[in-house]
Each structure stands twice: as C-alpha cells, then as structure tokens.
XYZ file of C-alpha atoms in Angstrom:
742
model
C 18.312 -10.401 47.264
C 18.156 -13.485 49.493
C 14.422 -12.900 50.137
C 13.722 -12.751 46.411
C 15.626 -16.006 45.879
C 13.725 -17.891 48.585
C 10.406 -16.470 47.386
C 11.137 -17.815 43.884
C 11.838 -21.399 45.076
C 8.155 -22.421 45.661
C 7.303 -21.317 42.132
C 10.043 -23.544 40.681
C 9.082 -26.515 42.856
C 5.362 -26.302 42.041
C 4.172 -29.375 40.106
C 0.676 -30.482 39.167
C 0.176 -33.924 40.685
C -2.980 -35.962 40.496
C -3.459 -38.934 42.751
C -3.767 -42.101 40.712
C -7.012 -44.047 40.631
C -7.527 -47.536 39.203
C -9.515 -48.066 36.031
C -11.039 -51.291 34.740
C -10.579 -51.895 30.997
C -12.921 -54.374 29.315
C -12.378 -55.304 25.649
C -14.538 -56.995 23.043
C -12.095 -59.268 21.245
C -12.303 -61.540 18.226
C -13.248 -64.661 20.176
C -16.161 -62.866 21.844
C -17.412 -61.506 18.523
C -17.327 -64.955 16.916
C -18.985 -66.600 19.946
C -21.751 -63.971 20.055
C -22.662 -64.475 16.346
C -20.351 -61.996 14.648
C -20.061 -58.235 14.272
C -22.014 -56.087 14.872
C -23.061 -57.552 18.201
C -26.686 -57.567 19.206
C -27.279 -54.627 21.576
C -28.650 -56.928 24.288
C -25.098 -58.034 25.145
C -24.186 -54.430 25.992
C -27.291 -54.217 28.164
C -26.353 -57.425 30.015
C -22.788 -56.104 30.524
C -24.097 -52.784 31.892
C -26.425 -54.509 34.345
C -23.613 -56.819 35.511
C -21.228 -53.888 36.108
C -23.872 -51.799 37.886
C -24.689 -54.748 40.127
C -20.963 -55.065 40.933
C -20.891 -51.440 42.083
C -19.147 -49.718 39.159
C -18.894 -45.942 39.627
C -19.174 -44.960 35.958
C -19.305 -47.006 32.759
C -17.844 -45.606 29.518
C -18.634 -47.513 26.300
C -16.141 -46.315 23.672
C -18.481 -47.318 20.832
C -21.073 -45.259 18.926
C -24.592 -46.550 18.232
C -26.039 -44.080 15.661
C -28.119 -46.555 13.630
C -30.829 -49.003 14.562
C -30.307 -52.760 14.408
C -33.158 -53.489 12.001
C -32.804 -57.219 12.410
C -33.010 -57.126 16.224
C -35.237 -54.196 17.334
C -35.961 -55.931 20.633
C -32.221 -55.800 21.472
C -32.185 -52.047 20.838
C -35.190 -51.603 23.105
C -33.545 -53.688 25.868
C -30.300 -51.713 25.609
C -32.151 -48.375 25.676
C -34.042 -49.509 28.773
C -30.720 -50.238 30.508
C -29.350 -46.815 29.471
C -32.363 -44.917 30.811
C -32.442 -46.937 34.003
C -28.758 -46.327 34.853
C -27.602 -42.726 34.439
C -23.918 -43.567 35.046
C -23.441 -45.067 31.570
C -21.816 -42.871 28.901
C -21.574 -43.481 25.140
C -19.430 -42.245 22.246
C -20.767 -39.575 19.848
C -19.401 -37.220 17.193
C -18.554 -33.650 18.164
C -21.249 -32.351 15.783
C -23.847 -34.537 17.456
C -23.199 -32.985 20.888
C -24.093 -29.482 19.764
C -27.768 -30.176 20.482
C -29.389 -30.862 23.856
C -29.926 -34.528 23.025
C -28.305 -37.153 20.809
C -30.087 -39.782 18.704
C -28.975 -43.355 19.372
C -29.959 -46.573 17.642
C -31.904 -44.620 15.024
C -35.075 -43.873 17.000
C -34.085 -43.125 20.603
C -32.682 -40.033 22.318
C -30.465 -39.476 25.342
C -29.280 -36.205 26.953
C -26.046 -34.817 25.508
C -24.496 -35.037 28.989
C -24.462 -38.827 28.597
C -21.939 -38.720 25.739
C -18.264 -38.044 25.138
C -16.580 -37.183 21.825
C -14.110 -39.110 19.717
C -10.453 -38.925 20.689
C -9.129 -38.268 17.165
C -9.884 -34.501 17.301
C -8.047 -34.009 20.601
C -4.617 -35.469 19.915
C -1.743 -35.448 17.434
C 1.489 -37.374 17.053
C 4.475 -35.012 16.968
C 8.151 -35.907 17.142
C 7.311 -39.412 18.365
C 5.159 -38.094 21.240
C 1.442 -37.853 22.004
C 0.180 -34.242 22.034
C -3.115 -33.957 23.924
C -5.499 -31.002 24.232
C -7.293 -31.382 27.556
C -9.761 -28.518 27.164
C -10.987 -28.860 23.577
C -14.042 -31.051 24.072
C -15.469 -33.675 26.398
C -13.413 -36.715 25.408
C -12.982 -39.867 27.462
C -9.732 -38.470 28.889
C -11.317 -35.204 30.030
C -14.295 -37.100 31.481
C -11.963 -39.147 33.698
C -9.766 -36.211 34.763
C -10.156 -33.030 36.770
C -9.383 -30.480 34.027
C -9.184 -27.538 36.410
C -5.691 -28.516 37.625
C -4.196 -29.551 34.280
C -2.564 -27.448 31.551
C -4.588 -26.979 28.371
C -1.988 -28.798 26.230
C 0.367 -31.588 27.293
C 2.790 -33.994 25.624
C 3.749 -37.449 26.771
C 5.672 -40.477 25.588
C 3.868 -43.133 23.562
C 3.248 -46.560 25.122
C 6.343 -48.756 25.036
C 4.438 -52.045 25.086
C 0.957 -53.182 24.141
C -1.342 -52.832 27.160
C -3.443 -55.870 28.039
C -7.087 -55.407 29.010
C -8.239 -56.344 32.519
C -11.271 -58.352 31.464
C -13.086 -59.465 28.326
C -16.747 -58.893 27.549
C -17.427 -62.613 27.999
C -16.125 -62.468 31.582
C -18.352 -59.485 32.373
C -21.426 -61.147 30.862
C -20.849 -64.510 32.528
C -20.209 -63.276 36.099
C -19.718 -59.977 37.999
C -16.173 -58.615 38.172
C -14.630 -56.669 41.109
C -15.197 -53.026 40.153
C -16.841 -51.372 43.167
C -16.415 -47.562 43.118
C -14.219 -47.810 40.014
C -14.634 -46.455 36.489
C -15.047 -49.087 33.752
C -14.138 -48.508 30.088
C -15.510 -50.885 27.433
C -13.886 -50.883 23.987
C -13.526 -53.178 20.980
C -10.220 -54.678 19.798
C -11.196 -56.301 16.505
C -9.257 -55.744 13.234
C -11.403 -54.112 10.582
C -13.679 -52.392 13.137
C -11.369 -50.780 15.691
C -9.780 -47.385 14.887
C -5.996 -47.718 15.020
C -3.266 -45.059 15.028
C 0.013 -45.779 13.223
C 3.117 -44.241 14.799
C 5.643 -43.015 12.234
C 8.679 -43.539 14.454
C 8.141 -47.162 15.475
C 5.516 -48.216 12.875
C 3.366 -49.590 15.692
C -0.416 -49.677 15.819
C -2.368 -48.447 18.836
C -6.113 -48.344 19.253
C -7.566 -44.955 20.180
C -8.913 -46.421 23.426
C -5.443 -47.708 24.318
C -3.990 -44.229 23.741
C -6.703 -42.609 25.870
C -6.161 -44.935 28.815
C -2.398 -44.470 28.454
C -2.941 -40.684 28.561
C -5.085 -40.995 31.701
C -2.389 -43.077 33.405
C 0.366 -40.578 32.546
C -1.721 -37.584 33.603
C -2.539 -39.195 36.933
C 1.164 -39.881 37.504
C 2.249 -36.401 36.363
C 4.470 -37.981 33.680
C 3.902 -35.411 30.974
C 5.341 -32.213 29.508
C 3.481 -28.910 29.409
C 2.856 -27.230 26.057
C 3.359 -23.490 26.336
C 2.261 -21.107 23.565
C 4.963 -20.288 21.063
C 4.982 -16.572 21.947
C 5.720 -17.358 25.621
C 8.709 -19.523 24.708
C 9.804 -16.904 22.166
C 9.670 -14.181 24.816
C 11.802 -16.307 27.135
C 14.315 -16.938 24.363
C 14.563 -13.216 23.639
C 16.104 -12.767 27.086
C 18.980 -14.975 26.037
C 19.493 -13.019 22.829
C 19.379 -9.556 24.474
C 23.202 -9.370 24.913
C 23.544 -9.608 21.126
C 22.083 -6.096 20.809
C 24.910 -4.696 22.942
C 27.497 -6.430 20.756
C 26.771 -3.995 17.900
C 28.071 -1.114 20.062
C 31.162 -2.853 21.403
C 34.189 -4.724 20.136
C 33.770 -7.366 22.867
C 31.671 -9.590 20.631
C 33.058 -12.840 21.977
C 32.201 -11.865 25.567
C 28.636 -10.875 24.699
C 28.223 -14.060 22.652
C 29.355 -16.228 25.576
C 27.000 -14.297 27.907
C 24.123 -14.927 25.494
C 24.946 -18.647 25.398
C 24.906 -18.809 29.201
C 21.543 -17.025 29.485
C 20.012 -19.224 26.755
C 21.286 -22.301 28.584
C 19.688 -21.085 31.834
C 16.379 -20.424 30.068
C 16.357 -23.890 28.486
C 17.359 -25.454 31.804
C 14.558 -23.633 33.639
C 11.926 -24.833 31.163
C 13.336 -28.346 31.408
C 13.009 -28.170 35.201
C 9.386 -26.993 34.871
C 8.607 -29.905 32.502
C 7.886 -27.611 29.562
C 8.123 -29.122 26.099
C 10.575 -27.299 23.848
C 10.354 -28.182 20.145
C 13.691 -29.132 18.518
C 13.670 -26.107 16.214
C 13.994 -23.768 19.232
C 17.528 -25.054 19.766
C 18.535 -23.267 16.574
C 18.575 -20.072 18.688
C 21.990 -21.151 19.956
C 23.303 -20.645 16.424
C 23.086 -16.839 16.739
C 25.417 -16.425 19.745
C 27.637 -19.238 18.429
C 27.968 -17.479 15.077
C 28.773 -14.244 16.917
C 31.498 -15.981 18.936
C 32.881 -17.652 15.809
C 32.813 -14.391 13.869
C 34.621 -12.550 16.643
C 37.238 -15.271 16.973
C 37.982 -15.466 13.235
C 38.029 -11.667 12.989
C 40.799 -11.615 15.570
C 42.701 -14.321 13.728
C 42.464 -12.452 10.415
C 43.559 -9.215 12.073
C 46.630 -10.882 13.600
C 47.589 -12.518 10.316
C 47.297 -9.252 8.407
C 49.903 -7.735 10.705
C 52.465 -10.330 9.678
C 54.629 -9.475 6.711
C 54.740 -12.941 5.261
C 52.367 -15.750 5.955
C 51.012 -18.681 4.075
C 47.385 -19.601 4.098
C 46.523 -23.243 3.934
C 43.745 -24.046 1.573
C 41.838 -27.068 2.707
C 40.738 -29.303 -0.156
C 36.967 -29.403 -0.641
C 35.241 -32.582 -1.688
C 34.217 -32.539 -5.343
C 30.867 -33.649 -6.664
C 32.509 -36.753 -8.151
C 33.477 -37.898 -4.650
C 29.853 -37.977 -3.490
C 27.965 -41.298 -3.713
C 25.823 -41.616 -6.836
C 22.711 -42.359 -4.734
C 23.139 -39.109 -2.802
C 23.492 -37.118 -6.054
C 20.315 -38.708 -7.494
C 18.373 -38.016 -4.290
C 19.584 -34.403 -4.223
C 18.631 -33.798 -7.868
C 15.212 -35.403 -7.293
C 14.467 -33.076 -4.358
C 15.923 -30.074 -6.190
C 13.370 -30.505 -8.977
C 10.546 -29.788 -6.527
C 12.457 -27.218 -4.470
C 14.278 -24.795 -6.751
C 11.191 -22.780 -7.793
C 9.268 -22.659 -4.528
C 6.611 -19.960 -4.173
C 4.380 -18.727 -1.384
C 0.767 -19.844 -1.413
C -2.077 -17.659 -2.667
C -3.600 -15.412 0.042
C -7.171 -16.372 0.956
C -8.675 -13.187 -0.536
C -7.323 -14.211 -3.956
C -8.764 -17.733 -3.808
C -11.906 -17.596 -5.944
C -14.209 -20.272 -4.635
C -17.162 -20.974 -6.799
C -20.792 -20.441 -6.750
C -22.318 -19.861 -3.358
C -25.125 -22.394 -3.745
C -23.452 -25.421 -5.308
C -20.593 -25.879 -2.836
C -18.414 -27.139 -5.703
C -14.906 -25.781 -6.153
C -13.672 -25.128 -9.692
C -11.347 -22.943 -11.721
C -12.755 -20.155 -13.853
C -11.735 -22.104 -16.982
C -13.237 -25.387 -15.769
C -15.912 -27.237 -17.765
C -17.969 -27.221 -14.549
C -18.666 -23.534 -15.161
C -20.750 -24.280 -18.271
C -22.272 -27.331 -16.573
C -23.575 -25.186 -13.688
C -24.959 -22.607 -16.086
C -26.892 -25.364 -17.834
C -28.020 -26.812 -14.486
C -29.317 -23.397 -13.401
C -31.364 -23.145 -16.597
C -32.735 -26.664 -16.055
C -33.755 -25.781 -12.491
C -36.404 -23.400 -13.841
C -38.449 -26.431 -14.984
C -39.641 -29.622 -13.254
C -38.200 -31.990 -15.862
C -36.453 -35.043 -14.310
C -32.664 -34.859 -14.325
C -30.213 -37.766 -14.405
C -26.616 -37.114 -13.314
C -23.741 -39.275 -14.523
C -20.259 -39.252 -13.027
C -17.677 -41.226 -11.132
C -17.659 -41.505 -7.349
C -16.345 -38.377 -5.672
C -17.134 -35.924 -8.495
C -19.925 -34.137 -6.560
C -23.201 -35.492 -7.960
C -25.152 -34.812 -4.764
C -23.793 -31.235 -4.600
C -24.964 -30.628 -8.162
C -28.391 -32.054 -7.326
C -28.669 -29.741 -4.324
C -27.622 -26.800 -6.552
C -30.475 -27.579 -8.969
C -32.921 -27.661 -6.050
C -31.656 -24.388 -4.519
C -31.997 -22.582 -7.855
C -35.513 -23.891 -8.502
C -38.887 -22.577 -7.363
C -38.983 -25.471 -4.881
C -36.002 -24.163 -2.881
C -38.202 -23.289 0.120
C -39.341 -26.927 0.342
C -37.270 -29.952 1.523
C -34.374 -31.503 -0.378
C -34.222 -35.212 0.514
C -31.332 -37.460 -0.573
C -31.270 -41.255 -0.402
C -28.561 -43.699 -1.517
C -30.398 -46.593 -3.131
C -27.310 -48.797 -2.942
C -27.148 -48.645 0.864
C -30.439 -50.536 1.440
C -31.446 -54.060 0.551
C -34.573 -54.849 -1.428
C -36.775 -55.240 1.678
C -35.733 -51.952 3.281
C -35.572 -49.659 0.235
C -39.337 -49.887 -0.306
C -40.033 -48.869 3.300
C -37.478 -46.040 3.061
C -38.973 -44.614 -0.128
C -42.706 -45.074 0.503
C -42.933 -45.484 4.302
C -44.922 -48.144 6.139
C -47.964 -48.569 8.356
C -47.842 -49.791 11.934
C -47.658 -53.586 12.021
C -46.649 -53.889 8.362
C -43.743 -56.125 9.369
C -41.792 -57.166 12.449
C -40.487 -54.114 14.238
C -42.878 -51.660 12.550
C -44.452 -50.367 15.764
C -45.791 -47.114 14.329
C -46.435 -45.410 11.027
C -43.352 -44.066 9.270
C -43.280 -41.511 6.478
C -41.171 -42.393 3.437
C -38.739 -40.198 1.566
C -41.360 -39.322 -1.070
C -43.657 -37.882 1.606
C -40.794 -36.062 3.306
C -39.819 -34.449 -0.008
C -43.402 -33.442 -0.912
C -43.288 -30.062 -2.610
C -39.504 -30.215 -2.909
C -36.869 -32.389 -4.589
C -35.922 -36.046 -4.101
C -32.367 -37.115 -5.005
C -32.007 -40.859 -5.715
C -28.306 -41.677 -5.765
C -27.066 -44.955 -7.293
C -30.422 -45.552 -8.999
C -28.854 -48.420 -10.933
C -28.619 -50.483 -7.721
C -32.411 -50.793 -7.280
C -34.134 -54.143 -7.805
C -36.695 -54.786 -10.610
C -39.526 -54.828 -8.046
C -38.627 -51.399 -6.723
C -38.216 -50.088 -10.284
C -41.809 -51.069 -11.042
C -43.100 -49.098 -8.031
C -40.961 -46.099 -8.923
C -42.406 -46.093 -12.432
C -45.948 -46.109 -11.015
C -45.216 -43.188 -8.695
C -43.760 -41.161 -11.561
C -46.798 -41.867 -13.743
C -49.609 -41.381 -11.201
C -47.861 -39.148 -8.594
C -49.324 -41.348 -5.845
C -48.409 -44.504 -3.909
C -49.413 -46.669 -0.935
C -47.271 -47.165 2.137
C -46.015 -50.673 2.857
C -48.842 -52.534 4.552
C -51.362 -49.774 3.750
C -54.240 -49.283 1.321
C -54.593 -45.504 1.475
C -53.292 -43.668 -1.586
C -50.858 -40.829 -0.850
C -50.444 -38.087 -3.460
C -47.159 -36.149 -3.711
C -45.545 -33.517 -5.923
C -41.812 -34.190 -6.098
C -39.022 -33.132 -8.461
C -36.936 -36.278 -9.155
C -33.148 -36.051 -9.581
C -31.235 -39.312 -10.024
C -27.551 -40.163 -10.238
C -25.404 -43.162 -11.103
C -21.849 -44.051 -12.024
C -22.940 -47.155 -13.966
C -23.630 -47.624 -17.665
C -27.434 -47.888 -17.602
C -27.612 -48.667 -21.320
C -25.611 -51.822 -20.646
C -27.831 -52.601 -17.640
C -30.912 -52.278 -19.867
C -29.445 -54.719 -22.416
C -28.777 -57.252 -19.635
C -32.327 -56.793 -18.221
C -31.022 -55.292 -14.961
C -32.751 -51.944 -15.435
C -36.151 -51.152 -16.926
C -35.998 -49.256 -20.204
C -39.316 -47.442 -19.611
C -38.125 -46.240 -16.181
C -34.889 -45.011 -17.742
C -36.735 -42.801 -20.234
C -38.973 -41.494 -17.432
C -35.995 -40.479 -15.296
C -33.677 -39.347 -18.088
C -35.472 -36.125 -18.985
C -32.166 -34.249 -19.189
C -28.725 -35.785 -18.665
C -25.800 -33.979 -17.043
C -22.372 -35.600 -17.074
C -19.830 -34.454 -14.492
C -16.373 -35.012 -15.987
C -13.832 -36.838 -13.789
C -11.091 -34.846 -12.128
C -8.364 -36.267 -14.407
C -10.018 -34.458 -17.328
C -10.013 -31.097 -15.485
C -6.357 -30.143 -15.127
C -7.138 -26.556 -14.155
C -9.413 -27.797 -11.352
C -6.686 -30.093 -10.018
C -4.361 -27.123 -9.509
C -7.096 -24.923 -8.036
C -8.456 -27.572 -5.664
C -4.981 -28.561 -4.514
C -4.073 -24.965 -3.674
C -7.325 -24.411 -1.790
C -6.994 -27.641 0.239
C -3.326 -26.875 0.958
C -3.989 -23.311 2.084
C -6.850 -24.321 4.394
C -4.767 -27.117 5.959
C -1.334 -25.415 6.186
C -0.708 -22.013 4.534
C 2.979 -22.036 5.560
C 4.031 -24.799 3.159
C 5.435 -23.506 -0.130
C 4.638 -25.025 -3.514
C 6.449 -25.284 -6.832
C 5.153 -25.575 -10.400
C 6.784 -29.018 -10.626
C 4.613 -30.533 -7.900
C 1.485 -29.017 -9.492
C 2.444 -30.426 -12.924
C 3.019 -33.833 -11.325
C -0.430 -33.780 -9.709
C -2.083 -32.937 -13.037
C -0.895 -36.183 -14.679
C -2.205 -38.477 -11.926
C -5.361 -40.556 -12.684
C -7.268 -39.659 -9.454
C -9.753 -42.572 -9.508
C -11.322 -41.181 -6.305
C -11.636 -37.705 -7.881
C -11.986 -34.680 -5.548
C -12.331 -36.805 -2.424
C -9.047 -38.600 -3.149
C -7.197 -35.348 -3.949
C -8.277 -33.817 -0.638
C -7.201 -36.791 1.488
C -3.930 -37.166 -0.451
C -3.116 -33.474 0.140
C -3.729 -33.798 3.871
C -1.587 -36.957 3.955
C 1.254 -35.197 2.102
C 1.236 -32.294 4.583
C 1.553 -34.682 7.530
C 4.419 -36.595 5.902
C 6.273 -33.357 5.104
C 5.845 -32.156 8.689
C 7.246 -35.435 9.998
C 10.366 -34.782 7.892
C 10.530 -31.124 9.052
C 10.167 -29.928 5.445
C 8.391 -26.791 4.244
C 7.748 -28.184 0.757
C 6.117 -31.308 -0.698
C 7.551 -34.246 -2.651
C 5.558 -36.766 -4.733
C 6.375 -39.508 -2.212
C 4.509 -37.545 0.490
C 1.165 -38.167 -1.268
C 1.601 -41.977 -1.100
C -0.414 -42.537 -4.292
C -0.701 -46.114 -5.474
C 0.958 -46.581 -8.905
C 1.581 -42.868 -9.309
C 2.487 -41.697 -12.804
C 5.882 -40.091 -13.273
C 7.099 -41.236 -9.839
C 10.749 -42.357 -9.522
C 11.135 -46.132 -9.654
C 12.861 -47.875 -6.803
C 14.298 -50.578 -9.037
C 13.846 -52.130 -12.462
C 12.170 -55.091 -10.783
C 8.440 -54.562 -10.066
C 7.750 -53.294 -6.568
C 5.370 -56.182 -5.892
C 8.097 -58.718 -6.738
C 10.612 -56.841 -4.571
C 8.258 -56.872 -1.578
C 7.485 -60.602 -1.896
C 11.186 -61.421 -2.308
C 12.153 -59.390 0.772
C 9.384 -60.963 2.865
C 10.690 -64.398 1.894
C 14.204 -63.374 2.906
C 12.865 -62.385 6.340
C 10.910 -65.690 6.478
C 7.640 -63.815 7.185
C 8.635 -63.270 10.808
C 6.792 -60.946 13.182
C 8.741 -57.803 12.267
C 9.224 -58.657 8.586
C 6.729 -56.058 7.291
C 8.446 -53.219 9.157
C 11.868 -54.468 8.066
C 10.893 -54.607 4.374
C 9.328 -51.131 4.569
C 12.569 -49.768 6.027
C 14.741 -51.475 3.392
C 12.659 -50.226 0.443
C 12.043 -46.770 1.985
C 8.261 -47.098 1.664
C 5.398 -46.989 4.132
C 4.580 -50.039 6.245
C 0.953 -49.894 5.083
C 2.126 -50.189 1.455
C 3.907 -53.473 2.235
C 0.759 -54.756 3.966
C -1.449 -53.952 0.949
C 0.955 -55.684 -1.468
C 0.969 -58.757 0.807
C -2.833 -58.686 0.784
C -2.740 -58.546 -3.029
C -0.468 -61.607 -3.249
C -2.791 -63.537 -0.903
C -5.796 -62.630 -3.122
C -3.900 -63.920 -6.184
C -2.919 -67.174 -4.451
C -6.514 -67.614 -3.160
C -7.574 -67.920 -6.800
C -4.759 -70.303 -7.714
C -5.102 -72.632 -4.697
C -8.862 -72.496 -4.002
C -8.529 -70.735 -0.614
C -6.355 -73.471 0.917
C -4.270 -71.761 3.692
C -1.510 -74.368 3.645
C -1.099 -74.138 -0.146
C -1.204 -70.324 0.006
C 1.569 -70.398 2.632
C 3.683 -72.596 0.342
C 3.101 -70.203 -2.569
C 4.034 -67.189 -0.457
C 7.182 -68.849 0.837
C 8.224 -70.116 -2.581
C 9.497 -73.316 -0.997
C 7.807 -76.667 -0.326
C 9.289 -76.594 3.190
C 7.273 -73.837 4.833
C 9.294 -71.809 7.343
C 7.452 -70.566 10.436
C 4.578 -72.702 9.164
C 2.150 -72.425 12.064
C 2.682 -68.710 12.674
C 2.472 -67.877 8.960
C -0.633 -69.999 8.448
C -2.427 -68.221 11.301
C -1.626 -64.830 9.777
C -2.716 -66.001 6.313
C -6.007 -67.307 7.732
C -6.661 -63.892 9.312
C -5.992 -62.179 5.963
C -8.261 -64.652 4.138
C -11.082 -64.159 6.638
C -10.772 -60.369 6.438
C -10.861 -60.448 2.617
C -13.886 -62.771 2.538
C -15.729 -60.652 5.152
C -15.223 -57.434 3.168
C -16.426 -59.012 -0.077
C -19.385 -60.744 1.616
C -20.463 -57.509 3.284
C -20.329 -55.698 -0.050
C -22.331 -58.455 -1.754
C -24.864 -58.348 1.072
C -25.337 -54.627 0.414
C -25.766 -55.325 -3.322
C -22.655 -53.363 -4.216
C -21.141 -53.621 -7.680
C -17.613 -54.918 -8.294
C -16.244 -51.393 -8.672
C -17.947 -50.234 -5.450
C -16.436 -53.137 -3.520
C -13.021 -52.363 -5.026
C -13.097 -48.610 -4.356
C -14.964 -48.731 -1.054
C -13.426 -51.754 0.683
C -10.074 -52.310 -1.085
C -9.242 -48.708 -2.034
C -5.546 -49.062 -1.068
C -5.012 -52.341 -2.943
C -2.355 -51.916 -5.712
C -3.959 -51.755 -9.147
C -1.961 -54.722 -10.510
C -4.143 -56.981 -8.345
C -7.441 -55.532 -9.649
C -8.079 -58.423 -12.047
C -7.394 -60.973 -9.284
C -9.830 -59.189 -6.948
C -12.497 -59.001 -9.670
C -12.208 -62.766 -10.306
C -12.424 -63.516 -6.576
C -15.546 -61.333 -6.231
C -17.197 -63.151 -9.163
C -16.339 -66.512 -7.620
C -17.916 -65.529 -4.278
C -21.006 -64.141 -6.050
C -21.766 -67.659 -7.231
C-alpha cells in the first residue's frame, strides 16, 4: 500500500512548466497614424520597420495585420514591402483561416507568399466564459501557437483576463527612427487605433481588450504556467461518478445518512484532486453535491418524522410562508415578464426535419414563403438570355438569386462573375469592368482582363448598378448594344457574350428623374424585374430562419411561441443578415446568464417593437441625464449601463447620437458641444470631456468622409457605418451627411 502511495506522488506533482522568454511588443498608435498621413499606412513604413528590426537582430517578426488588397494609390510601396518580405523569411503576416488552406496566400492583391509565412486570426481560437479566457492551443496556427511549443501544452486551457491595460514596449515611430534592442527576441507589431483595431468586450468588467493584447497576455500566462486545464466533460463526469457510487448502495440499506456523508467526502476529494491538478471545473458541476446532500437531508427528516409518529400527542409548528403581496412589485413584474417566454418552452426541431430550400440558390425559406414563387419564376427566366434586374433591400439575398439564375441557365458551365459597382470610384470601375493595357495609367505594369472578359460565355452580376457614374453608364450601354468594348488605354475591340444581371436597392425611377441614371440604360438592363420582399413582410420565413440559425448555433436552447411571435413583429432593417447576427448575439447573452431559453433583451435590438419600457421617460433622455449626474467621468458609461440594466455599447451609441445632434446645432464646435452635453454653462471636467468629444467628432467625420469617398448613398452610410446608432438620431445623421457632402 505504501509503494502505491509513493508511486502516485510524482503523478500528482507533475506540472507543465515553460520557461519564460521576453517578447517585444510594438504598436501603431494614433499619433503615428496621423504623422504618417493617416490610415491605411503606406506599406513602405512596414518595410522600413522590418528592415530596422532585422538589422537589430530580431529572431522572428509577427505583424498582426492582414494585407489582402493592393494599395492602388501607392503601388511602389507595395512592391517595396513585398521585396522586404521575400528577402527576410522570418517575417510572418496575418491571414484568414480559409486563406491558409492553399499552399500560398495572396497579399496586396497581386503578390503571393508561402502559407507557412502566415498565422490565423485569434477570434476563432478563444472564447470568454465565466469571466475567463478559454484558449484552444491546437485548433490552428494562431500567433499564440506560433510562439509556443504546443507539444507540452494541453489542447484547451483557461486563464484569468488581464487586470490592467498592458503598455506596449515601443511605438512604430521609434522602430522606424532608430534600431531597438531586440537581438534574438520575437517582435510582435500590432495596431491600437479606434475604428480599425478589433476589440473584445468583457461582460463581467465591461472592459475592452484588443485581440493582440489578449494573445500576448495568453503567451505570458502559458509561459508562467498560470492557467487551468480544460478536460473533456466525459472525463470530469466519470470522476464525479466515483463520488456518487455510494448512493447506489443506499437503496439497499437503511443507513442512508452514512452513505450520503461518504458520497460527500469522496466528491470533496475528487474536486480537491482536480483543483490540485489545476483542472478547470465549471460551476454547474458543483450541483452534484446536491444529490448526497438531499439524501442526507431525506434520511434525517425521515428519522424525525418516525420519532414524532411514535409520540401520542405532539404539535407541529407551521412556519408562515411569505405571500405574493409581500414580494417587491419590481420582482413580480420581472418574474411575470420572464414567465411569458418560459412557460411554453419546447425542444428545437431535429435537423432531419429542417427543410432547407433549393439546392442551387442557397436561400433559406419556408414552404409558404413568397420566395418559393419568386424562385420558380427565376428558374423560368434562366432559360432565356434576357437581362434581369433585381430589386431588394440590403441583406435580402440578391447575389444568391443572381447565382441561382446562372446555375439554372445553359451558361452554368461558364463563369459567374460578381462585382459591386458601389465599392469602386469612377476611375477604377472602368478598369475593373473592361480591363486595361500595360502602361494605360500609373501602376498598370501589365495587361489586365476586365470582368466582362472574365465572364465571357457566362453571367455578369452588377450589384448596386445605381452607384455608377454617367460616364460608366455610357460605356455600359455601348457594350450592351454592340457586345464589344476596348480596354482602358487600348484600341483593340474585344467581343464578348455575357448574360447581364443587375441589382439595386435604390429607386431608379427617381434617379432617372434627377438625371442620375440614364433612362435608355435602364430599359436595356430592365428586361425582367424581380423584387425580393424584405424579411419583415415574410413572417413565416422569420420563424423558419430563426429556428435554423438557432439549431446550427446551439441545439440545446429551448424556444417558446412567445419569442417567435415577438421576432415576427420586429422591422429587421438588415433583413436575413441582421436576424442571423441577432440570434447569435442572443445565444451568447443567454449563456452568460446560464439560461436555457431566450428573452427579447438578449437580442439587443435597437428600438425593438413590443419590448418592455424601462421608464416613461425616453431612454435617450435617461442616458443623457445619468451621464450628467456622473459628470461624464471616466467610468460614467459603465455606471449608467449598470443603473439602467442595459449594455455598455448601447450607452455609447446614444452618446454618439447626442454628439451628432449637437454637431448640427453648434457647427462642430467642441467647447459648445461640451456645454450642450453638460447642460450647464460651467463645464465640469472640461478638458477631459472636450478631448473625448473631439475623438467622437473625428471618428464621426472620418466614417462619413470615407463613405462619401466611396460614393455611398445616405442609407448605405447609415446602415454600413452607423448601423448601431439609435433610429431617433437618423434625421440628425442625414442632415450632417448632407452638410458634409457640400
């Protein structure tokens, strides 16, 4: 027995320990971006930084930034950066997980590097659970796994979140200006710039962390061994079954209390052993103690009842129970609100009973949906080459319908090429559609085929056709009439046979009246019109889509008819795309509350219909009033969110809306906006508040200017760049956009 005990000690004392190694963290901050002519930075600065670090003796250089597209305005910078990447094979870049499935990855639009020179995004390898960071170390080659020796680490670990904001070691300006001490060390370069950097919001502390900060924090904890191991649930369950084994013997004996106490002791030893081995045990596992405790309690009360029954005369004391009238009114209202969405819970539909639509279209719809007739008509249209124009709001699936028409046509064996006309300016859209010859303009080093040539024999889908300029519309009309065109800078005529499918969410008849769209081009493109109805007009689809998204994401959550009825009355301005993201957000919020059912508040919809009101006073007025009470101090947003029981991001968006409104009233004067926000001529925390207001103003102006530069409409700027802004500030935003257009 003694030999067995001593043989077991090394197993208990075994710990995975990794010797720590220093890392150098370099950030690209706001001052550097402004000094180097704004975001995005020219690629030459990355090349200069790489050369400086290599000259200083850096072991490896990890740039936590992706470069998928070319910098059209500075092709020489791209070429310089690519030269630095090919010259130094110890530089690694960020790429999507899908991009690493091939042998090489395309960077900066036209260049390729081996897949071994890339690491994947961190978002697919971690989750936030119970206020901790859950990391999968063997899923894919992330920055963490690239810096660690995975062979000596568990596949899943948990660790505490950072307690304080970590400061970077150096800035990009310091690296560019002079070499830094980094010999034989790994260097990580990331960007810390609001509006560009990916941040993670913690639900417990409402703090923001950049993904790079979380990765470096994970590396530090893993080096130090300060983490918990994540065992599979069946392993922990098997260990817990040992503690519950005495309960089986209790059914054959009257010594229930003794067996219950024995089970409690064994369960305590099992939990203590896993604690000693640094194994993470989820809080719900502690409910196992309820079984032996209930057995002990049952045995004890059984003995008490038996003794009392032997007495000839005894009085039983009836303890008064609290009545419903003694409960606080707020608790009763909250209970009734939750009961509405809880009392008729049902299991989700099994996957074999989920009828997902047509195999070719990729659209999901209910059997009674109007999309069924629309697809039947589209299939009939596909048998001809008549041009088709699709109308519908953003997110309804116009490109999917266009692809369905192509797949059902006789051209299905040929290419299907899609291009978003609103994503290119007037100078680039012509080159994208018709191609260009070598030397046609600066940066055109070789001949490039346009989308018309690429789609020859097949179908060309022109999305957002209403965003094209009059000059491009003239060339499109000529191609449709003559079925030929010349590349930019060329004189040779190129003949093509292409089926044209266009789409827009705009009112082209109104655009024709205002001379923004050619009437003759409209009649050329509008051979047959198909209108995809918005999601709010397809109640049966809302229920079907919601159930499909919910089952794919988490089949264990139960649903009730009440929550489905509530979803059917929502406006869904983002259509299917918004419903999918809102469902995923609701699942996460329910999991954070340890609930197996959903409430309307979990979806976090702006101005949701039928949602319970917090107060008779408008929510926007409540938020502004509370912020004034807290004098706009550093933690005021978190404090107001806690007081009103809403999300911190909601408070931030309402504050942004008030700043937009005051920008109109006070002509973008930060000091006057601060006075309006404070509601008092004597501005409290004046300097600190004015700095924050200036940051908000700059962010708002940058978003609008970027949208105007891309020739986006007012609705596209609103839905694409201010999608979380409360709707009561829509008119203020529209007026501000019109003012900046001038």
